[in-house]
């Protein structure tokens, strides 16, 4: 395994989209074209599957220095109401594009820290959205909660509004690791919010754990996993830490490269962590998620309905996902669009009555084909080609995969690729073989985290 790590531990995307953001072609994109794809996707899918909404709530009271998300650090809660008013105005600009009432299938509150906002302000926001939509029969409403500031009132208020899933960011329980990433978070806080959520009736409780953090050892990782098992969440996100110090605003200053586990050590954290989770009854789903057998995420895997988008893995698959808020990314299947990345500019543009997209990408036929294959690999660990000769460069991908086949990472059939159990850890590497846009324009500097 060590030789494979040396061979395949290279910078690569996580493939929450294809093309990935650095390879969006902005020369063919415009807000007008974006709106056209939104309307097309809405009419193709709303009556059947409904749509998804992602709301980016960017404020945090303190900077966690492992985080590469777009956020705004402040302790001033006076920012809440003006920001939420802008989100509602942005949503109404989308509603105006639709000729019929949207059917809301999936809703996720991400951040930042959604629980930075008061329960009452979140209720006002959500009720403002709900009055403009029909709620799908089997909706999936979820939010991210910070264990240090999520209250029972947050959990009850959102439950009463239809939320049944919550994910808590745990990362690691080792005090030395917590200090390095500026995320001091006692186990007692996580225990409280998890037990409150269970008492209230949440059926999908998730904990986020991260391996590869500074000063992290296997002993610390094992301790974190076993403490997590005391609370038995329904699912776990077991993420590889993405070390991207070149990203503006990351603030990774509590540690340096020398404090990070080596590639070999990091892989051990994953392999031993995975084995321990499986011994404790969790099943690996996709690339970096685990769930208990009863959880919807596992059931969607079995039914081949697992989906992956900018929110990560999800058991709901909608063609149209509208991203609201500063820096939020939307997906119409035919195009991607990202909002402006500062709060002030976002609020200004929305106030002027414009959808605040700043960049995006219109997918061509080749993009749509490659996107489907990469999505299949990331969700089902296999993909089938009806006519691989329609794009000659995909034929070349089969040639490149032969080396991976020799390493027992994939199995290659005439028109099909399957990732082996051994190859799961290298799923991103397999997907990269099909990334035609990256192949044609390989980056001269690092723009992605390491795959391992």
XYZ file of C-alpha atoms in Angstrom:
452
model
C 0.000 0.000 0.000
C 2.851 2.405 0.759
C 4.161 2.150 -2.799
C 0.655 2.917 -4.108
C 0.465 5.973 -1.869
C 3.775 7.234 -3.256
C 2.484 6.601 -6.771
C -1.009 8.086 -6.524
C -0.783 10.758 -3.819
C -1.076 13.754 -6.151
C -3.167 16.942 -6.139
C -6.693 16.278 -7.363
C -10.321 17.463 -7.142
C -13.000 16.066 -4.830
C -15.446 16.088 -7.764
C -18.481 17.670 -6.213
C -18.920 18.876 -9.804
C -17.595 18.400 -13.301
C -16.047 20.494 -14.692
C -14.413 21.491 -11.415
C -14.468 25.195 -10.541
C -10.874 25.995 -11.702
C -11.799 24.699 -15.167
C -15.015 26.575 -15.685
C -15.029 28.355 -19.032
C -16.236 31.822 -18.141
C -15.959 33.072 -21.737
C -19.168 31.252 -22.685
C -21.035 32.144 -19.491
C -23.394 35.035 -18.826
C -26.168 35.686 -16.277
C -28.673 35.545 -19.128
C -27.506 32.101 -20.244
C -27.563 30.957 -16.635
C -31.194 32.015 -16.263
C -32.083 30.152 -19.468
C -30.658 26.901 -18.090
C -32.435 27.425 -14.760
C -35.791 27.833 -16.503
C -35.126 24.798 -18.727
C -34.119 22.593 -15.802
C -37.011 23.791 -13.665
C -39.602 22.875 -16.287
C -37.965 19.517 -16.960
C -37.855 18.431 -13.334
C -40.084 20.421 -10.982
C -43.285 18.423 -11.435
C -41.546 15.100 -10.806
C -38.559 15.367 -8.469
C -38.782 18.976 -7.318
C -35.802 21.243 -6.670
C -33.082 21.724 -4.049
C -32.074 24.892 -2.237
C -28.715 25.426 -0.561
C -28.436 28.487 1.689
C -24.949 29.698 2.584
C -24.860 31.307 6.027
C -21.274 32.586 6.195
C -20.821 34.049 9.665
C -18.625 32.457 12.352
C -17.594 33.858 15.727
C -14.081 32.367 15.442
C -11.835 31.135 12.641
C -11.241 27.379 12.488
C -7.903 27.259 10.735
C -8.500 23.949 8.917
C -11.502 25.402 7.054
C -11.318 26.529 3.419
C -14.973 27.618 3.163
C -16.046 31.167 2.374
C -16.893 32.780 5.699
C -16.979 36.051 7.617
C -15.613 36.153 11.159
C -17.569 38.418 13.494
C -19.166 38.475 16.928
C -21.629 41.177 15.849
C -25.018 39.501 15.551
C -26.569 42.659 14.134
C -25.474 41.273 10.741
C -28.093 38.521 10.881
C -31.299 40.260 9.808
C -29.868 42.319 6.886
C -28.181 39.222 5.477
C -31.288 37.037 5.743
C -33.386 39.769 4.123
C -30.978 39.684 1.166
C -31.269 35.890 0.917
C -35.057 36.165 0.722
C -34.786 38.857 -1.949
C -32.434 36.672 -3.960
C -34.812 33.725 -3.713
C -37.704 35.854 -4.948
C -35.638 36.766 -8.017
C -35.463 33.047 -8.822
C -39.172 32.524 -8.113
C -39.904 35.225 -10.685
C -38.189 33.077 -13.344
C -40.576 30.176 -12.747
C -44.062 30.123 -14.236
C -45.342 27.720 -11.604
C -44.828 27.140 -7.911
C -41.579 25.332 -7.081
C -41.798 21.978 -5.337
C -39.110 21.913 -2.661
C -37.500 18.484 -2.279
C -34.196 19.247 -0.562
C -33.023 22.133 1.610
C -29.669 22.514 3.322
C -28.308 25.257 5.557
C -24.513 25.399 5.336
C -21.775 27.778 6.249
C -19.972 29.339 7.919
C -22.020 28.520 10.971
C -25.794 28.338 10.441
C -26.313 28.195 14.206
C -24.596 31.596 14.466
C -28.093 32.865 13.604
C -30.785 32.926 16.275
C -33.576 30.321 16.062
C -36.141 33.081 15.526
C -34.208 34.628 12.645
C -33.778 31.229 10.993
C -37.522 30.642 11.385
C -38.275 33.984 9.703
C -35.984 33.095 6.800
C -37.450 29.639 6.283
C -41.057 30.711 6.600
C -40.337 33.362 3.959
C -39.178 30.626 1.587
C -41.913 28.133 2.481
C -44.688 30.580 1.635
C -43.466 30.568 -1.992
C -43.144 26.790 -2.492
C -44.961 23.490 -2.212
C -43.164 21.037 0.059
C -42.474 17.641 -1.522
C -43.964 14.617 0.235
C -40.619 13.095 1.248
C -38.533 16.209 1.682
C -34.939 16.180 2.962
C -34.206 19.234 5.130
C -30.805 19.383 6.861
C -28.448 21.834 8.515
C -24.931 22.077 9.900
C -24.699 22.736 13.625
C -21.693 23.878 15.626
C -21.753 21.920 18.912
C -20.480 24.943 20.839
C -23.402 27.207 19.938
C -26.262 24.950 18.815
C -29.022 25.232 21.413
C -31.974 22.983 22.088
C -34.091 25.869 20.800
C -32.233 25.732 17.460
C -32.910 22.019 17.168
C -36.568 22.265 18.185
C -37.318 25.270 15.977
C -35.818 23.656 12.874
C -37.464 20.310 13.660
C -40.837 22.031 13.837
C -40.109 23.483 10.378
C -39.530 20.029 8.884
C -35.814 19.432 9.426
C -34.907 15.843 10.238
C -31.170 15.789 9.533
C -28.351 17.604 11.305
C -24.585 17.279 10.991
C -22.252 18.327 13.789
C -18.633 19.250 13.083
C -16.498 17.227 15.498
C -13.153 16.908 13.636
C -11.059 15.512 16.534
C -11.210 15.304 20.347
C -7.456 15.566 20.957
C -6.769 18.886 22.797
C -3.465 19.375 20.946
C -5.165 18.990 17.551
C -8.050 21.231 18.605
C -5.646 23.960 19.682
C -3.747 23.796 16.375
C -6.932 24.204 14.309
C -8.488 26.700 16.760
C -11.511 24.501 17.378
C -11.714 23.990 21.141
C -14.750 21.777 21.521
C -15.315 19.518 24.558
C -16.933 16.116 24.084
C -19.642 17.204 26.522
C -20.867 19.836 24.059
C -21.166 17.273 21.267
C -22.884 14.829 23.632
C -25.449 17.440 24.640
C -26.479 18.459 21.124
C -26.550 14.858 19.879
C -28.759 13.697 22.736
C -31.067 16.719 22.345
C -31.439 15.931 18.643
C -32.324 12.301 19.408
C -34.836 13.328 22.088
C -36.514 15.803 19.747
C -36.852 13.185 17.013
C -34.156 13.782 14.383
C -33.772 10.604 12.348
C -30.503 11.505 10.641
C -27.722 12.686 12.938
C -24.255 12.938 11.425
C -20.822 13.721 12.854
C -17.972 15.074 10.734
C -14.536 13.641 11.520
C -11.337 14.730 9.769
C -8.151 12.694 9.360
C -4.776 14.146 8.445
C -4.999 17.148 10.787
C -1.853 18.644 12.383
C -0.382 16.637 15.287
C -2.931 13.894 14.664
C -1.808 10.396 15.642
C -3.587 7.077 15.303
C -4.037 6.984 19.086
C -5.865 10.344 18.912
C -7.922 9.218 15.917
C -8.918 5.965 17.605
C -9.902 7.888 20.744
C -12.051 10.249 18.667
C -13.811 7.393 16.870
C -14.488 5.473 20.089
C -15.835 8.598 21.812
C -18.038 9.156 18.759
C -19.361 5.608 19.083
C -20.620 6.422 22.558
C -23.136 8.682 20.809
C -23.767 6.366 17.810
C -24.675 8.920 15.087
C -26.623 7.559 12.103
C -23.880 8.501 9.683
C -20.347 9.854 9.611
C -18.381 11.978 7.203
C -14.784 10.799 7.518
C -12.958 13.454 5.532
C -9.383 13.821 4.443
C -8.049 17.195 5.602
C -7.520 19.421 2.579
C -4.337 21.410 3.176
C -4.747 24.449 0.934
C -2.776 27.271 2.607
C -2.746 29.247 -0.660
C -6.519 29.834 -0.439
C -7.260 33.375 0.741
C -8.823 33.529 4.185
C -7.925 30.015 5.293
C -5.658 31.351 8.017
C -3.774 28.103 8.550
C -1.261 29.616 10.953
C -1.542 27.476 14.080
C 0.661 24.882 12.433
C 2.880 24.336 9.421
C 3.680 21.547 6.943
C 5.962 19.802 9.447
C 3.054 19.286 11.857
C 0.994 17.329 9.324
C 1.037 13.519 9.123
C 3.063 12.144 6.204
C 1.232 10.542 3.285
C 1.895 7.113 4.796
C 0.716 8.194 8.256
C -2.373 9.849 6.816
C -3.279 6.751 4.841
C -2.961 4.688 8.019
C -5.370 7.064 9.756
C -7.868 6.379 6.986
C -7.321 2.625 6.625
C -7.324 1.887 10.370
C -10.146 4.355 10.941
C -12.208 2.710 8.208
C -11.618 -0.758 9.658
C -12.585 0.389 13.143
C -15.766 2.051 11.851
C -16.722 -1.096 9.952
C -16.013 -3.231 13.033
C -18.381 -0.920 14.919
C -21.200 -1.486 12.420
C -20.748 1.329 9.897
C -20.799 0.754 6.139
C -18.693 2.819 3.736
C -20.827 4.811 1.313
C -19.171 6.506 -1.646
C -15.754 8.013 -1.051
C -15.672 9.447 2.475
C -18.993 8.683 4.166
C -20.118 5.884 6.471
C -23.591 5.089 7.724
C -25.524 2.564 9.728
C -27.638 0.152 7.706
C -30.947 1.877 8.497
C -29.779 5.301 7.287
C -31.117 6.754 4.018
C -27.588 7.252 2.707
C -26.893 3.522 2.749
C -30.343 2.691 1.392
C -29.804 5.086 -1.530
C -26.498 3.347 -2.276
C -28.191 -0.057 -2.387
C -30.947 1.328 -4.628
C -28.335 3.032 -6.847
C -29.877 6.435 -6.095
C -26.881 7.982 -4.312
C -26.074 11.461 -5.613
C -23.183 13.879 -5.188
C -23.253 17.648 -5.573
C -21.760 20.736 -3.940
C -23.335 19.656 -0.653
C -21.455 16.323 -0.802
C -23.240 12.956 -0.877
C -27.013 13.032 -0.645
C -29.857 10.535 -0.852
C -31.923 13.041 -2.854
C -31.243 13.672 -6.519
C -32.702 16.827 -8.011
C -31.786 18.258 -11.391
C -31.922 21.871 -10.201
C -30.137 23.127 -7.095
C -30.398 26.843 -6.349
C -27.629 28.232 -4.153
C -28.569 31.315 -2.145
C -26.243 33.631 -0.252
C -22.711 34.930 -0.542
C -20.429 32.582 -2.572
C -23.163 29.926 -2.945
C -22.926 27.692 -6.013
C -25.977 26.695 -8.035
C -26.356 23.765 -10.422
C -28.960 23.483 -13.187
C -27.310 20.292 -14.551
C -26.669 22.206 -17.783
C -24.689 24.970 -16.056
C -23.037 26.044 -12.810
C -23.059 29.535 -11.321
C -21.365 31.005 -8.266
C -22.429 34.096 -6.364
C -20.108 36.973 -5.490
C -17.831 36.220 -2.548
C -18.222 39.172 -0.179
C -21.225 39.981 1.982
C -21.254 43.641 1.009
C -21.188 43.048 -2.740
C -23.766 40.282 -2.435
C -26.217 42.516 -0.564
C -25.640 45.434 -2.948
C -26.352 43.411 -6.103
C -29.447 41.751 -4.647
C -30.745 45.152 -3.525
C -30.396 46.283 -7.152
C -32.703 43.471 -8.217
C -30.113 41.234 -9.866
C -29.233 37.601 -9.272
C -25.707 37.994 -7.811
C -23.797 35.448 -9.900
C -20.191 36.401 -10.649
C -18.959 33.427 -12.660
C -20.079 30.094 -14.013
C -19.866 27.469 -16.707
C -22.228 26.274 -19.445
C -21.756 22.534 -19.985
C -21.342 21.336 -23.568
C -22.234 17.825 -24.783
C -18.808 16.485 -23.909
C -19.005 17.969 -20.395
C -22.395 16.348 -19.836
C -21.076 12.942 -20.888
C -17.959 13.159 -18.733
C -19.964 14.542 -15.815
C -22.248 11.519 -15.862
C -19.324 9.069 -15.857
C -17.491 10.837 -13.019
C -20.723 11.024 -11.020
C -21.238 7.278 -11.529
C -17.703 6.559 -10.322
C -18.023 8.785 -7.264
C -21.447 7.408 -6.262
C -21.611 3.827 -7.548
C -17.879 3.073 -7.989
C -18.550 1.998 -11.566
C -19.656 3.381 -14.913
C -20.791 1.940 -18.237
C -20.198 3.338 -21.713
C -22.872 2.948 -24.372
C -20.522 4.337 -27.020
C -17.066 5.212 -25.787
C -15.975 5.981 -29.364
C -18.147 9.117 -29.465
C -15.345 10.927 -27.618
C -11.945 9.581 -28.698
C -10.231 11.004 -25.619
C -12.351 8.786 -23.401
C -10.901 5.857 -25.312
C -7.510 7.114 -24.147
C -8.820 7.025 -20.572
C -9.192 3.251 -20.852
C -5.551 3.023 -21.830
C -4.516 5.094 -18.800
C -6.614 2.902 -16.518
C -4.681 -0.219 -17.480
C -1.919 0.820 -15.077
C -4.518 1.106 -12.309
C -5.828 -2.325 -13.274
C -2.314 -3.742 -12.779
C -2.387 -2.237 -9.267
C -5.792 -3.897 -8.601
C -7.521 -0.533 -8.209
C -10.018 -1.050 -11.035
C -11.503 -3.802 -13.152
C -11.844 -3.017 -16.858
C -14.432 -4.653 -19.070
C -15.329 -3.879 -22.693
C -17.520 -0.874 -21.935
C -17.386 -0.760 -18.156
C -15.080 0.339 -15.334
C -15.455 -0.890 -11.752
C -13.451 0.409 -8.789
C -12.308 -2.448 -6.563
C -12.442 -2.530 -2.782
C -8.698 -1.834 -2.775
C -9.284 1.041 -5.174
C -11.875 2.862 -3.029
C -9.140 4.913 -1.391
C -8.072 6.070 -4.866
C -11.520 6.977 -6.237
C -10.455 10.570 -6.910
C -7.494 9.299 -8.935
C -9.747 7.098 -11.061
C -12.134 9.978 -11.711
C -9.223 12.204 -12.729
C -8.484 9.910 -15.682
C -11.783 11.055 -17.225
C -11.259 14.743 -16.442
C -10.691 15.898 -20.016
C -10.554 19.587 -19.151
C -7.780 19.060 -16.624
C -5.928 16.717 -18.985
C -5.861 19.388 -21.675
C -4.755 22.140 -19.340
C -2.744 20.707 -16.481
C -2.146 23.299 -13.728
C 1.344 24.704 -13.374
C 0.830 25.340 -9.670
C -1.109 23.442 -7.000
C -4.812 24.265 -7.041
C -6.165 21.088 -5.386
C -5.483 19.257 -2.143
C -3.655 15.922 -2.229
C -5.796 12.915 -3.090
C -4.491 10.913 -0.131
